[in-house]
C-alpha positions in Angstrom: 25.6 33.5 86.4 21.9 33.3 85.6 22.7 33.5 81.9 25.1 30.6 82.2 22.5 28.5 84.0 19.9 29.3 81.4 22.3 28.4 78.6 23.1 25.1 80.2 19.4 24.4 80.7 18.8 25.1 77.0 21.6 22.6 76.1 20.0 20.0 78.2 16.5 20.5 76.7 17.7 20.7 73.1 17.7 17.0 72.4 14.1 16.8 73.7 13.0 19.7 71.6 14.6 18.2 68.5 12.9 14.8 69.2 9.5 16.4 69.5 9.9 18.3 66.2 7.1 17.8 63.6 8.7 16.8 60.3 6.9 17.2 57.0 7.8 16.0 53.6 5.9 16.5 50.4 5.4 14.2 47.4 6.1 16.5 44.5 4.1 14.4 42.0 0.9 14.0 44.0 1.1 16.9 46.5 0.3 14.6 49.4 2.4 15.0 52.5 4.0 12.7 55.1 4.1 14.1 58.7 5.9 12.7 61.8 4.7 14.2 65.1 6.6 12.4 67.8 5.2 14.1 70.8 6.0 11.1 73.0 9.7 11.1 72.0 9.7 7.5 70.9 12.0 7.8 68.0 15.7 8.6 68.1 17.4 10.8 65.5 18.6 7.9 63.4 15.0 6.5 63.1 13.3 9.6 61.8 14.7 9.2 58.3 13.9 5.5 58.0 10.3 6.0 59.2 9.8 9.0 56.8 11.2 7.0 53.8 8.7 4.2 54.6 5.8 6.6 54.8 6.6 8.3 51.5 5.4 5.3 49.6 1.9 6.0 50.9 1.9 9.6 49.6 1.3 8.1 46.2 -2.2 7.5 47.4 -3.0 9.9 50.2 -1.5 12.0 53.1 0.1 10.0 55.8 1.1 10.6 59.4 2.8 9.1 62.4 1.5 10.6 65.7 2.8 9.6 69.1 1.1 10.9 72.3 2.1 10.9 75.9 0.0 13.4 77.9 -2.7 13.6 80.5 -5.7 12.8 78.2 -7.1 9.3 78.6 -9.7 9.9 75.8 -10.2 7.1 73.3 -7.3 6.8 70.9 -9.6 7.2 67.9 -10.8 10.6 69.1 -7.2 11.8 69.5 -6.3 10.5 66.0 -9.2 12.2 64.4 -8.5 15.5 66.1 -4.8 15.4 65.1 -5.8 14.5 61.5 -8.1 17.5 61.2 -5.3 19.8 62.5 -2.7 18.3 60.1 -4.4 17.3 56.9 -7.2 18.6 54.6 -8.5 15.1 53.7 -7.5 11.8 52.0 -5.3 10.6 54.9 -4.2 7.7 56.9 -2.2 7.7 60.1 -0.6 5.4 62.6 -0.9 6.5 66.2 1.0 5.2 69.3 -0.8 6.4 72.5 1.5 5.9 75.5 -1.1 7.1 77.9 -3.7 4.5 77.2 -1.2 2.0 75.8 -3.0 1.7 72.5 -1.9 1.7 68.9 -4.3 2.7 66.1 -4.4 2.7 62.3 -6.8 5.5 61.5 -8.0 6.6 58.0 -10.3 9.3 56.7 -13.7 7.9 55.6 -12.9 8.1 51.9 -9.7 5.9 52.5 -11.7 3.4 54.5 -13.1 2.0 51.3 -9.7 0.5 50.7 -8.2 0.3 54.2 -11.2 -1.5 55.6 -11.9 -2.4 59.3 -10.9 -6.0 58.6 -7.7 -5.1 57.0 -6.9 -2.6 59.7 -7.5 -5.2 62.3 -5.0 -7.5 60.6 -2.3 -4.8 60.5 -2.5 -3.7 64.1 -2.7 -7.4 65.2 0.5 -8.0 63.3 2.5 -5.1 64.8 1.3 -4.5 68.4 4.0 -6.9 69.8 6.7 -4.5 68.5 5.2 -1.7 70.6 5.1 -4.1 73.6 8.8 -4.7 73.1 9.4 -0.9 72.8 10.4 -1.2 69.2 8.3 1.8 68.2 10.1 2.6 64.9 9.8 -1.0 63.7 6.1 -1.1 64.8 5.3 2.0 62.8 7.3 1.1 59.7 5.8 -2.4 59.6 2.3 -0.9 59.9 3.1 1.6 57.1 4.6 -1.1 54.8 1.5 -3.3 55.3 -0.8 -0.4 54.7 1.0 0.4 51.4 0.5 -3.2 50.4 -3.3 -2.8 51.0 -3.3 0.4 49.0 -1.6 -1.5 46.1 -4.3 -4.2 46.2 -2.0 -6.8 47.7 -2.9 -9.3 50.4 -1.7 -8.9 54.0 -1.7 -12.1 56.0 -3.0 -12.2 59.5 -3.9 -14.5 62.3 -5.7 -17.0 60.0 -2.3 -18.1 58.7 -1.6 -19.7 62.0 -4.8 -21.7 61.8 -3.9 -22.7 58.3 -0.5 -23.8 59.4 -2.0 -25.9 62.2 -4.4 -27.6 59.7 -1.5 -28.2 57.3 0.5 -29.8 60.1 -2.5 -32.1 60.9 -2.8 -33.2 57.2 1.0 -33.9 57.0 0.9 -35.9 60.2 -2.0 -38.0 58.9 -0.2 -38.7 55.6 3.1 -39.6 57.4 1.3 -41.9 59.8 -0.6 -43.7 57.0 2.6 -44.1 54.9 4.5 -45.4 57.9 1.9 -48.0 58.9 1.2 -49.1 55.3 4.9 -49.8 54.7 5.3 -52.0 57.8 4.6 -55.3 55.9 5.8 -57.3 58.9 2.7 -56.4 60.8 -0.4 -58.4 60.1 -2.8 -55.9 61.4 -4.6 -54.0 58.6 -5.1 -50.3 59.2 -7.2 -48.1 56.9 -6.9 -44.4 56.4 -10.3 -43.7 57.9 -9.2 -45.5 61.1 -6.1 -43.3 61.3 -8.1 -40.2 60.8 -10.4 -41.2 63.6 -7.5 -42.0 65.9 -5.7 -38.7 65.2 -8.6 -36.4 65.0 -8.6 -35.8 68.8 -4.9 -34.9 68.7 -5.4 -32.7 65.7 -8.2 -30.8 67.4 -5.9 -30.1 70.4 -3.1 -28.9 68.2 -5.5 -26.6 66.3 -7.0 -25.3 69.5 -3.6 -24.5 71.0 -2.5 -22.6 67.8 -5.7 -20.6 67.8 -5.7 -19.7 71.5 -2.1 -18.6 71.2 -3.1 -16.0 68.7 -6.4 -14.7 69.9 -5.6 -14.3 73.6 -4.2 -10.9 73.8 -5.7 -9.6 77.1 -3.3 -8.0 79.6 -3.4 -5.7 82.6 -1.5 -3.0 80.7 -3.7 -2.5 77.7 -5.9 -5.4 76.6 -5.8 -7.2 73.4 -9.2 -6.7 71.7 -9.6 -4.8 68.5 -11.3 -1.4 68.7 -13.3 0.1 65.8 -14.0 3.7 65.3 -16.2 4.9 62.4 -17.8 8.0 61.0 -18.9 9.7 57.9 -17.5 12.6 55.9 -18.7 16.0 57.0 -17.9 19.3 55.4 -18.8 22.9 55.4 -18.9 25.4 58.2 -15.5 24.2 59.6 -16.9 20.8 60.3 -13.7 19.0 59.2 -13.7 15.4 58.3 -14.0 12.1 60.1 -13.0 8.5 59.6 -12.2 5.4 61.6 -9.8 2.6 62.1 -8.5 -0.3 64.2 -6.9 -0.1 67.6 -5.0 -2.6 69.7 -3.6 -2.6 73.2 0.1 -3.2 73.9 
């Protein structure tokens, strides 16, 4: 009877054990590896392959990892990311971490990779993806972060919050032009209106629009995690088992 109970318990635990499995895949050309360590069990079986395929593009440049955590430690997410990186890689790495304990995501890179994946670019990436974590779309969150990281490694541009400000300014310019064209074509009116007068009249409205667009993007604070970016830096250290260090960008969700 005890054997049957133990067998049934094993069957119940098998999905959990499978979900927590650390998966590793090697890029045969570069020798770099991609590692998924889903300790928080955020991915289902169907998502592992999609996430891994997305990560493999980064192995053309360095080692890459996805690390999820849900334990007792409330240490800073950057400390956890660095500790995991030192256990998993030998250098030249970048990883995306989802910390369910502190409700933080982080894009962390070894110091040598930080020359390309800079603090500013990391801030843009985590700011672009943290809402997916808030919506519990963890696979989408990670894959989007990896896709944008790959674009950075390729030297491409990743757009961030400034695009919303640019859109607001563009909307103001278009509104000014439309207003000027509308008024100038109303020949039946005898009142002459100049473009400077229109600009003056609509400047206040434009400022309000721009302020609303900006505040919508930069106000991320919440009781669950906070919305400010976190930085974590360090230099390379070697010899005597010192391992390596790095830094990155974090964001609450």
